[in-house]
């Protein structure tokens, strides 16, 4: 077994918190774009958290590359299927029955078998599960591209591919027959992040990340870039809408993600009073990722029935509390299921 790298747990936990903030802040940000302080808070939460999904991809590459397990290709896939695909199937079924793509909210319905199968294959069951489709494709490719991405040349080429895919997908007029190729679920959009994770495990990558050298300068540059991104999204969002403004960030997210991750690795997390909480979030990050939109939909559906608007700061605070509480419930249920099937409750806990 490979030695556990504690910083990976911290960064995974922070990415999990960030992706929850993206989804909580999305709806109120659209409604409060011209509303002073409220807009600033939600804009900060949403834009600052844009490193989340790329970081998950990066950590996946790092975790696979650092493993010392020796196994065949199909044995590797079988182990990953149990860990990743089975929870994905369960939550895709749940969202297929409860999520309304047209409204973006909750709506109970009886889907057809073809729709259910379509959602399972494409990741269309809800707005966030596309991530699993990307991860599965990268897992399939990993044994084949590991050595290539471990080299500097491979990493540079993967960066060119990812920047080109994102730039063309965001800014170019794409013929209809090619739209599918530039879809967000194409792993070529993410292969650079995956490659960075793999490459960091080689040589002195981890040691360089941990170095405190240039920490203050890195903090300044990262915060400055975040401020520029926020200003850009705000000004463009007033003209074209917040979704279009966020999409227009394009390849900038790549550089922002690299800066944020380098900054996180240089900070001292061991003495923080909430370090154990971060470790717990990291351990259950995948379940939290899959489940949190369901909890958020339940809450927003309740507010709609009570005719209460959901875009003020009170909504954000209560949403965070409910998503946190709901995640604890789902984690507890998952632990009980693990105990029942594995008969090893001590390890599951």
mmCIF file of C-alpha atoms in Angstrom:
data_model
loop_
_atom_site.group_PDB
_atom_site.id
_atom_site.type_symbol
_atom_site.label_atom_id
_atom_site.label_comp_id
_atom_site.label_asym_id
_atom_site.label_seq_id
_atom_site.Cartn_x
_atom_site.Cartn_y
_atom_site.Cartn_z
ATOM 1 C CA UNK A 1 0.000 0.000 0.000
ATOM 2 C CA UNK A 2 1.197 3.510 -0.783
ATOM 3 C CA UNK A 3 1.826 5.959 2.019
ATOM 4 C CA UNK A 4 -1.164 8.223 2.591
ATOM 5 C CA UNK A 5 -0.633 11.865 1.639
ATOM 6 C CA UNK A 6 -2.566 13.998 4.120
ATOM 7 C CA UNK A 7 -2.677 17.068 1.888
ATOM 8 C CA UNK A 8 -4.726 15.119 -0.645
ATOM 9 C CA UNK A 9 -7.422 14.584 1.995
ATOM 10 C CA UNK A 10 -7.497 18.291 2.836
ATOM 11 C CA UNK A 11 -7.679 19.415 -0.781
ATOM 12 C CA UNK A 12 -10.383 16.830 -1.561
ATOM 13 C CA UNK A 13 -12.441 18.086 1.383
ATOM 14 C CA UNK A 14 -12.044 21.717 0.295
ATOM 15 C CA UNK A 15 -13.065 20.800 -3.258
ATOM 16 C CA UNK A 16 -16.153 19.049 -1.864
ATOM 17 C CA UNK A 17 -17.142 22.132 0.145
ATOM 18 C CA UNK A 18 -16.479 24.261 -2.942
ATOM 19 C CA UNK A 19 -18.736 22.252 -5.267
ATOM 20 C CA UNK A 20 -21.550 22.457 -2.695
ATOM 21 C CA UNK A 21 -21.082 26.239 -2.609
ATOM 22 C CA UNK A 22 -21.282 26.424 -6.392
ATOM 23 C CA UNK A 23 -24.716 24.815 -6.408
ATOM 24 C CA UNK A 24 -26.051 26.675 -3.366
ATOM 25 C CA UNK A 25 -24.970 30.067 -4.728
ATOM 26 C CA UNK A 26 -26.087 29.515 -8.344
ATOM 27 C CA UNK A 27 -29.810 30.285 -8.029
ATOM 28 C CA UNK A 28 -29.583 33.299 -5.678
ATOM 29 C CA UNK A 29 -26.694 34.733 -7.712
ATOM 30 C CA UNK A 30 -28.912 34.931 -10.790
ATOM 31 C CA UNK A 31 -31.608 36.724 -8.788
ATOM 32 C CA UNK A 32 -29.313 39.137 -6.915
ATOM 33 C CA UNK A 33 -26.820 40.121 -9.612
ATOM 34 C CA UNK A 34 -27.550 43.825 -9.101
ATOM 35 C CA UNK A 35 -28.013 43.658 -5.338
ATOM 36 C CA UNK A 36 -24.812 45.011 -3.786
ATOM 37 C CA UNK A 37 -23.420 43.059 -0.830
ATOM 38 C CA UNK A 38 -25.587 39.994 -1.416
ATOM 39 C CA UNK A 39 -24.324 39.728 -4.967
ATOM 40 C CA UNK A 40 -20.712 40.066 -3.820
ATOM 41 C CA UNK A 41 -21.026 37.221 -1.311
ATOM 42 C CA UNK A 42 -22.671 34.795 -3.719
ATOM 43 C CA UNK A 43 -20.375 35.858 -6.555
ATOM 44 C CA UNK A 44 -17.343 35.208 -4.362
ATOM 45 C CA UNK A 45 -18.612 31.780 -3.290
ATOM 46 C CA UNK A 46 -19.417 30.746 -6.848
ATOM 47 C CA UNK A 47 -16.348 32.030 -8.667
ATOM 48 C CA UNK A 48 -13.865 31.110 -5.933
ATOM 49 C CA UNK A 49 -15.168 27.530 -5.984
ATOM 50 C CA UNK A 50 -14.527 27.007 -9.712
ATOM 51 C CA UNK A 51 -11.425 24.944 -8.932
ATOM 52 C CA UNK A 52 -13.570 22.139 -7.471
ATOM 53 C CA UNK A 53 -14.297 19.719 -10.337
ATOM 54 C CA UNK A 54 -10.863 20.127 -12.001
ATOM 55 C CA UNK A 55 -9.309 19.398 -8.609
ATOM 56 C CA UNK A 56 -11.338 16.193 -8.248
ATOM 57 C CA UNK A 57 -9.980 15.089 -11.633
ATOM 58 C CA UNK A 58 -6.445 15.971 -10.596
ATOM 59 C CA UNK A 59 -6.718 14.088 -7.311
ATOM 60 C CA UNK A 60 -8.096 11.067 -9.157
ATOM 61 C CA UNK A 61 -5.012 10.966 -11.365
ATOM 62 C CA UNK A 62 -2.757 11.415 -8.357
ATOM 63 C CA UNK A 63 -4.505 8.704 -6.364
ATOM 64 C CA UNK A 64 -4.272 6.185 -9.184
ATOM 65 C CA UNK A 65 -0.637 6.965 -9.931
ATOM 66 C CA UNK A 66 0.458 6.722 -6.316
ATOM 67 C CA UNK A 67 -1.101 3.311 -5.755
ATOM 68 C CA UNK A 68 1.392 0.470 -5.350
ATOM 69 C CA UNK A 69 -1.197 -2.180 -6.099
ATOM 70 C CA UNK A 70 -0.171 -4.550 -8.890
ATOM 71 C CA UNK A 71 -3.160 -5.845 -10.820
ATOM 72 C CA UNK A 72 -4.395 -6.512 -14.312
ATOM 73 C CA UNK A 73 -6.487 -4.139 -16.383
ATOM 74 C CA UNK A 74 -9.815 -5.890 -15.755
ATOM 75 C CA UNK A 75 -9.105 -6.373 -12.068
ATOM 76 C CA UNK A 76 -8.417 -2.644 -11.848
ATOM 77 C CA UNK A 77 -11.726 -1.844 -13.570
ATOM 78 C CA UNK A 78 -13.703 -4.276 -11.393
ATOM 79 C CA UNK A 79 -12.446 -2.667 -8.189
ATOM 80 C CA UNK A 80 -13.244 0.823 -9.461
ATOM 81 C CA UNK A 81 -16.719 -0.177 -10.646
ATOM 82 C CA UNK A 82 -17.679 -1.231 -7.130
ATOM 83 C CA UNK A 83 -16.443 2.021 -5.640
ATOM 84 C CA UNK A 84 -17.643 4.532 -8.233
ATOM 85 C CA UNK A 85 -20.254 3.104 -10.591
ATOM 86 C CA UNK A 86 -22.637 1.414 -8.146
ATOM 87 C CA UNK A 87 -23.345 4.589 -6.105
ATOM 88 C CA UNK A 88 -23.654 6.460 -9.404
ATOM 89 C CA UNK A 89 -26.345 4.049 -10.620
ATOM 90 C CA UNK A 90 -28.305 4.405 -7.375
ATOM 91 C CA UNK A 91 -28.277 8.204 -7.417
ATOM 92 C CA UNK A 92 -28.930 8.406 -11.148
ATOM 93 C CA UNK A 93 -32.108 6.383 -10.601
ATOM 94 C CA UNK A 94 -33.130 8.679 -7.732
ATOM 95 C CA UNK A 95 -32.570 11.822 -9.800
ATOM 96 C CA UNK A 96 -34.311 10.355 -12.846
ATOM 97 C CA UNK A 97 -37.451 10.009 -10.728
ATOM 98 C CA UNK A 98 -37.149 13.382 -8.993
ATOM 99 C CA UNK A 99 -35.260 15.991 -11.067
ATOM 100 C CA UNK A 100 -36.939 18.116 -13.721
ATOM 101 C CA UNK A 101 -34.400 19.215 -16.325
ATOM 102 C CA UNK A 102 -36.664 21.976 -17.660
ATOM 103 C CA UNK A 103 -37.150 23.750 -14.334
ATOM 104 C CA UNK A 104 -33.968 22.629 -12.637
ATOM 105 C CA UNK A 105 -36.010 21.672 -9.589
ATOM 106 C CA UNK A 106 -37.778 18.711 -8.068
ATOM 107 C CA UNK A 107 -40.663 17.038 -9.861
ATOM 108 C CA UNK A 108 -41.712 13.458 -9.178
ATOM 109 C CA UNK A 109 -42.336 11.464 -12.350
ATOM 110 C CA UNK A 110 -42.346 7.937 -13.711
ATOM 111 C CA UNK A 111 -39.617 7.792 -16.371
ATOM 112 C CA UNK A 112 -39.588 5.414 -19.289
ATOM 113 C CA UNK A 113 -37.027 2.614 -19.377
ATOM 114 C CA UNK A 114 -35.318 4.261 -22.350
ATOM 115 C CA UNK A 115 -34.966 7.544 -20.463
ATOM 116 C CA UNK A 116 -33.553 5.755 -17.433
ATOM 117 C CA UNK A 117 -30.999 3.923 -19.568
ATOM 118 C CA UNK A 118 -30.150 7.147 -21.392
ATOM 119 C CA UNK A 119 -29.476 8.927 -18.094
ATOM 120 C CA UNK A 120 -27.294 6.095 -16.827
ATOM 121 C CA UNK A 121 -25.181 6.092 -19.976
ATOM 122 C CA UNK A 122 -24.879 9.849 -20.487
ATOM 123 C CA UNK A 123 -24.968 11.276 -16.949
ATOM 124 C CA UNK A 124 -28.046 13.371 -17.718
ATOM 125 C CA UNK A 125 -29.928 12.303 -14.587
ATOM 126 C CA UNK A 126 -28.994 15.588 -12.889
ATOM 127 C CA UNK A 127 -26.785 18.588 -13.548
ATOM 128 C CA UNK A 128 -23.776 17.336 -11.591
ATOM 129 C CA UNK A 129 -23.422 13.610 -12.324
ATOM 130 C CA UNK A 130 -21.671 14.214 -15.657
ATOM 131 C CA UNK A 131 -18.540 14.169 -13.497
ATOM 132 C CA UNK A 132 -18.852 10.417 -12.977
ATOM 133 C CA UNK A 133 -19.004 9.802 -16.729
ATOM 134 C CA UNK A 134 -15.727 11.710 -17.092
ATOM 135 C CA UNK A 135 -14.060 9.808 -14.256
ATOM 136 C CA UNK A 136 -15.125 6.419 -15.622
ATOM 137 C CA UNK A 137 -13.701 7.253 -19.053
ATOM 138 C CA UNK A 138 -10.417 8.365 -17.499
ATOM 139 C CA UNK A 139 -10.286 5.159 -15.442
ATOM 140 C CA UNK A 140 -10.710 3.172 -18.645
ATOM 141 C CA UNK A 141 -7.883 5.132 -20.251
ATOM 142 C CA UNK A 142 -5.540 5.247 -17.246
ATOM 143 C CA UNK A 143 -3.622 1.977 -17.777
ATOM 144 C CA UNK A 144 -3.141 2.942 -21.418
ATOM 145 C CA UNK A 145 -2.015 6.572 -20.969
ATOM 146 C CA UNK A 146 -0.305 6.446 -17.565
ATOM 147 C CA UNK A 147 3.259 6.311 -18.893
ATOM 148 C CA UNK A 148 2.559 8.947 -21.520
ATOM 149 C CA UNK A 149 1.114 11.425 -19.012
ATOM 150 C CA UNK A 150 3.989 10.735 -16.621
ATOM 151 C CA UNK A 151 6.368 12.459 -19.037
ATOM 152 C CA UNK A 152 6.813 16.207 -19.461
ATOM 153 C CA UNK A 153 6.109 15.887 -23.178
ATOM 154 C CA UNK A 154 2.852 14.034 -22.558
ATOM 155 C CA UNK A 155 1.757 16.606 -19.992
ATOM 156 C CA UNK A 156 2.472 19.515 -22.351
ATOM 157 C CA UNK A 157 0.548 17.843 -25.175
ATOM 158 C CA UNK A 158 -2.370 17.096 -22.827
ATOM 159 C CA UNK A 159 -2.394 20.775 -21.811
ATOM 160 C CA UNK A 160 -2.571 21.876 -25.431
ATOM 161 C CA UNK A 161 -5.417 19.418 -26.024
ATOM 162 C CA UNK A 162 -7.424 20.586 -23.020
ATOM 163 C CA UNK A 163 -6.949 24.301 -23.726
ATOM 164 C CA UNK A 164 -7.919 23.756 -27.376
ATOM 165 C CA UNK A 165 -11.011 21.724 -26.476
ATOM 166 C CA UNK A 166 -12.235 24.265 -23.935
ATOM 167 C CA UNK A 167 -11.500 27.260 -26.168
ATOM 168 C CA UNK A 168 -13.213 25.801 -29.216
ATOM 169 C CA UNK A 169 -16.154 24.565 -27.145
ATOM 170 C CA UNK A 170 -16.699 27.965 -25.533
ATOM 171 C CA UNK A 171 -15.822 30.494 -28.199
ATOM 172 C CA UNK A 172 -16.149 28.889 -31.648
ATOM 173 C CA UNK A 173 -19.188 28.292 -33.826
ATOM 174 C CA UNK A 174 -19.273 24.493 -33.904
ATOM 175 C CA UNK A 175 -21.125 22.647 -36.692
ATOM 176 C CA UNK A 176 -23.986 20.553 -35.362
ATOM 177 C CA UNK A 177 -22.315 17.288 -36.335
ATOM 178 C CA UNK A 178 -19.335 18.135 -34.101
ATOM 179 C CA UNK A 179 -21.187 19.447 -31.036
ATOM 180 C CA UNK A 180 -21.073 16.044 -29.321
ATOM 181 C CA UNK A 181 -17.261 15.963 -29.576
ATOM 182 C CA UNK A 182 -16.860 19.202 -27.627
ATOM 183 C CA UNK A 183 -19.366 18.172 -24.975
ATOM 184 C CA UNK A 184 -18.241 18.673 -21.379
ATOM 185 C CA UNK A 185 -18.207 14.889 -20.879
ATOM 186 C CA UNK A 186 -15.431 14.351 -23.401
ATOM 187 C CA UNK A 187 -12.387 13.354 -21.287
ATOM 188 C CA UNK A 188 -10.125 15.405 -23.561
ATOM 189 C CA UNK A 189 -11.570 18.490 -21.829
ATOM 190 C CA UNK A 190 -10.094 17.195 -18.572
ATOM 191 C CA UNK A 191 -7.077 15.102 -19.526
ATOM 192 C CA UNK A 192 -4.610 17.837 -18.541
ATOM 193 C CA UNK A 193 -5.876 17.900 -14.943
ATOM 194 C CA UNK A 194 -5.686 14.106 -14.845
ATOM 195 C CA UNK A 195 -2.165 14.279 -16.253
ATOM 196 C CA UNK A 196 -1.040 16.875 -13.703
ATOM 197 C CA UNK A 197 -2.128 14.532 -10.921
ATOM 198 C CA UNK A 198 -0.197 11.644 -12.458
ATOM 199 C CA UNK A 199 2.898 13.737 -13.181
ATOM 200 C CA UNK A 200 3.084 15.183 -9.658
ATOM 201 C CA UNK A 201 3.564 11.713 -8.213
ATOM 202 C CA UNK A 202 6.716 11.274 -10.304
ATOM 203 C CA UNK A 203 10.020 12.779 -9.209
ATOM 204 C CA UNK A 204 9.894 15.609 -6.672
ATOM 205 C CA UNK A 205 6.380 16.826 -7.478
ATOM 206 C CA UNK A 206 4.917 16.344 -3.987
ATOM 207 C CA UNK A 207 8.019 17.799 -2.351
ATOM 208 C CA UNK A 208 7.833 20.915 -4.532
ATOM 209 C CA UNK A 209 4.141 21.371 -3.758
ATOM 210 C CA UNK A 210 4.813 21.160 -0.024
ATOM 211 C CA UNK A 211 7.623 23.707 -0.122
ATOM 212 C CA UNK A 212 6.734 26.960 1.655
ATOM 213 C CA UNK A 213 8.816 28.880 -0.879
ATOM 214 C CA UNK A 214 6.925 31.749 -2.557
ATOM 215 C CA UNK A 215 3.825 31.055 -0.429
ATOM 216 C CA UNK A 216 3.063 34.737 0.189
ATOM 217 C CA UNK A 217 3.576 35.662 -3.464
ATOM 218 C CA UNK A 218 1.360 32.758 -4.512
ATOM 219 C CA UNK A 219 -1.352 33.922 -2.111
ATOM 220 C CA UNK A 220 -1.243 37.429 -3.558
ATOM 221 C CA UNK A 221 -1.374 36.221 -7.180
ATOM 222 C CA UNK A 222 -4.210 33.768 -6.470
ATOM 223 C CA UNK A 223 -6.372 36.352 -4.714
ATOM 224 C CA UNK A 224 -5.622 38.909 -7.423
ATOM 225 C CA UNK A 225 -6.694 36.473 -10.119
ATOM 226 C CA UNK A 226 -9.858 35.660 -8.177
ATOM 227 C CA UNK A 227 -10.703 39.353 -7.947
ATOM 228 C CA UNK A 228 -10.207 39.778 -11.693
ATOM 229 C CA UNK A 229 -12.420 36.777 -12.423
ATOM 230 C CA UNK A 230 -15.162 38.130 -10.173
ATOM 231 C CA UNK A 231 -15.083 41.538 -11.853
ATOM 232 C CA UNK A 232 -15.186 39.928 -15.296
ATOM 233 C CA UNK A 233 -18.140 37.666 -14.418
ATOM 234 C CA UNK A 234 -20.060 40.551 -12.844
ATOM 235 C CA UNK A 235 -19.645 42.937 -15.777
ATOM 236 C CA UNK A 236 -20.266 40.317 -18.464
ATOM 237 C CA UNK A 237 -23.125 38.820 -16.448
ATOM 238 C CA UNK A 238 -25.013 42.121 -16.465
ATOM 239 C CA UNK A 239 -25.040 42.014 -20.261
ATOM 240 C CA UNK A 240 -25.321 38.331 -21.146
ATOM 241 C CA UNK A 241 -26.484 36.545 -17.977
ATOM 242 C CA UNK A 242 -24.509 34.900 -15.211
ATOM 243 C CA UNK A 243 -24.312 31.440 -16.821
ATOM 244 C CA UNK A 244 -22.814 32.826 -20.031
ATOM 245 C CA UNK A 245 -20.382 34.950 -18.021
ATOM 246 C CA UNK A 246 -19.145 31.967 -16.036
ATOM 247 C CA UNK A 247 -18.762 29.906 -19.202
ATOM 248 C CA UNK A 248 -16.770 32.751 -20.764
ATOM 249 C CA UNK A 249 -14.013 32.233 -18.201
ATOM 250 C CA UNK A 250 -12.949 29.285 -20.370
ATOM 251 C CA UNK A 251 -9.273 28.278 -20.068
ATOM 252 C CA UNK A 252 -8.714 30.848 -17.301
ATOM 253 C CA UNK A 253 -10.094 28.215 -14.921
ATOM 254 C CA UNK A 254 -7.084 26.004 -15.739
ATOM 255 C CA UNK A 255 -4.596 28.597 -14.469
ATOM 256 C CA UNK A 256 -6.800 29.467 -11.495
ATOM 257 C CA UNK A 257 -7.083 25.786 -10.522
ATOM 258 C CA UNK A 258 -3.306 25.343 -10.655
ATOM 259 C CA UNK A 259 -2.758 28.423 -8.468
ATOM 260 C CA UNK A 260 -5.355 27.405 -5.889
ATOM 261 C CA UNK A 261 -3.977 23.894 -5.581
ATOM 262 C CA UNK A 262 -0.380 25.085 -5.214
ATOM 263 C CA UNK A 263 -1.541 27.514 -2.536
ATOM 264 C CA UNK A 264 -3.489 24.872 -0.608
ATOM 265 C CA UNK A 265 -0.540 22.493 -0.534
ATOM 266 C CA UNK A 266 1.727 25.158 0.955
ATOM 267 C CA UNK A 267 -0.574 25.967 3.891
ATOM 268 C CA UNK A 268 -0.238 24.266 7.291
ATOM 269 C CA UNK A 269 -3.511 22.444 7.933
ATOM 270 C CA UNK A 270 -2.413 20.101 10.728
ATOM 271 C CA UNK A 271 -3.006 22.499 13.616
ATOM 272 C CA UNK A 272 -6.440 23.714 12.550
ATOM 273 C CA UNK A 273 -9.234 22.851 15.028
ATOM 274 C CA UNK A 274 -11.508 21.609 12.208
ATOM 275 C CA UNK A 275 -8.881 19.333 10.620
ATOM 276 C CA UNK A 276 -10.734 16.174 11.687
ATOM 277 C CA UNK A 277 -13.880 17.525 10.053
ATOM 278 C CA UNK A 278 -11.965 17.987 6.803
ATOM 279 C CA UNK A 279 -10.744 14.391 7.003
ATOM 280 C CA UNK A 280 -14.325 13.188 7.475
ATOM 281 C CA UNK A 281 -15.556 15.249 4.520
ATOM 282 C CA UNK A 282 -12.721 13.845 2.408
ATOM 283 C CA UNK A 283 -13.572 10.258 3.338
ATOM 284 C CA UNK A 284 -17.187 10.696 2.249
ATOM 285 C CA UNK A 285 -16.626 13.262 -0.488
ATOM 286 C CA UNK A 286 -18.056 11.104 -3.283
ATOM 287 C CA UNK A 287 -21.304 10.418 -1.441
ATOM 288 C CA UNK A 288 -21.632 14.102 -0.489
ATOM 289 C CA UNK A 289 -21.054 15.067 -4.118
ATOM 290 C CA UNK A 290 -23.760 12.714 -5.354
ATOM 291 C CA UNK A 291 -26.320 13.485 -2.635
ATOM 292 C CA UNK A 292 -26.115 17.214 -1.928
ATOM 293 C CA UNK A 293 -28.233 18.434 -4.913
ATOM 294 C CA UNK A 294 -31.050 16.131 -3.754
ATOM 295 C CA UNK A 295 -31.040 17.750 -0.309
ATOM 296 C CA UNK A 296 -30.908 21.189 -1.897
ATOM 297 C CA UNK A 297 -33.832 20.352 -4.197
ATOM 298 C CA UNK A 298 -35.922 19.178 -1.241
ATOM 299 C CA UNK A 299 -35.274 22.450 0.557
ATOM 300 C CA UNK A 300 -36.004 24.652 -2.463
ATOM 301 C CA UNK A 301 -39.167 22.652 -3.213
ATOM 302 C CA UNK A 302 -40.347 23.296 0.349
ATOM 303 C CA UNK A 303 -39.641 27.022 0.005
ATOM 304 C CA UNK A 304 -41.561 27.136 -3.279
ATOM 305 C CA UNK A 305 -44.590 25.477 -1.697
ATOM 306 C CA UNK A 306 -44.438 27.993 1.150
ATOM 307 C CA UNK A 307 -44.019 30.802 -1.423
ATOM 308 C CA UNK A 308 -40.771 31.914 0.184
ATOM 309 C CA UNK A 309 -38.125 33.416 -2.096
ATOM 310 C CA UNK A 310 -34.756 31.695 -2.018
ATOM 311 C CA UNK A 311 -32.088 34.206 -2.889
ATOM 312 C CA UNK A 312 -31.246 36.162 0.291
ATOM 313 C CA UNK A 313 -28.346 35.510 2.640
ATOM 314 C CA UNK A 314 -30.651 33.628 5.021
ATOM 315 C CA UNK A 315 -31.285 31.108 2.249
ATOM 316 C CA UNK A 316 -27.540 30.544 1.794
ATOM 317 C CA UNK A 317 -26.929 30.041 5.503
ATOM 318 C CA UNK A 318 -29.854 27.670 6.019
ATOM 319 C CA UNK A 319 -29.038 25.773 2.810
ATOM 320 C CA UNK A 320 -25.489 25.114 3.996
ATOM 321 C CA UNK A 321 -26.789 23.892 7.358
ATOM 322 C CA UNK A 322 -29.385 21.592 5.783
ATOM 323 C CA UNK A 323 -27.001 20.188 3.176
ATOM 324 C CA UNK A 324 -24.495 19.492 5.952
ATOM 325 C CA UNK A 325 -27.114 17.798 8.128
ATOM 326 C CA UNK A 326 -28.522 15.839 5.191
ATOM 327 C CA UNK A 327 -25.057 14.656 4.188
ATOM 328 C CA UNK A 328 -24.477 13.380 7.730
ATOM 329 C CA UNK A 329 -27.728 11.416 7.490
ATOM 330 C CA UNK A 330 -26.805 9.854 4.139
ATOM 331 C CA UNK A 331 -23.308 9.007 5.386
ATOM 332 C CA UNK A 332 -24.779 7.368 8.495
ATOM 333 C CA UNK A 333 -27.178 5.293 6.392
ATOM 334 C CA UNK A 334 -24.321 4.307 4.091
ATOM 335 C CA UNK A 335 -22.280 3.178 7.102
ATOM 336 C CA UNK A 336 -25.153 1.036 8.340
ATOM 337 C CA UNK A 337 -25.468 -0.571 4.912
ATOM 338 C CA UNK A 338 -21.734 -1.234 4.858
ATOM 339 C CA UNK A 339 -21.967 -2.819 8.283
ATOM 340 C CA UNK A 340 -24.820 -5.057 7.164
ATOM 341 C CA UNK A 341 -23.074 -6.272 4.020
ATOM 342 C CA UNK A 342 -19.436 -6.380 5.148
ATOM 343 C CA UNK A 343 -19.992 -7.246 8.832
ATOM 344 C CA UNK A 344 -17.096 -4.958 9.626
ATOM 345 C CA UNK A 345 -18.726 -2.001 11.326
ATOM 346 C CA UNK A 346 -15.594 -0.888 13.077
ATOM 347 C CA UNK A 347 -13.755 -0.378 9.805
ATOM 348 C CA UNK A 348 -16.741 1.336 8.147
ATOM 349 C CA UNK A 349 -16.984 3.812 10.965
#
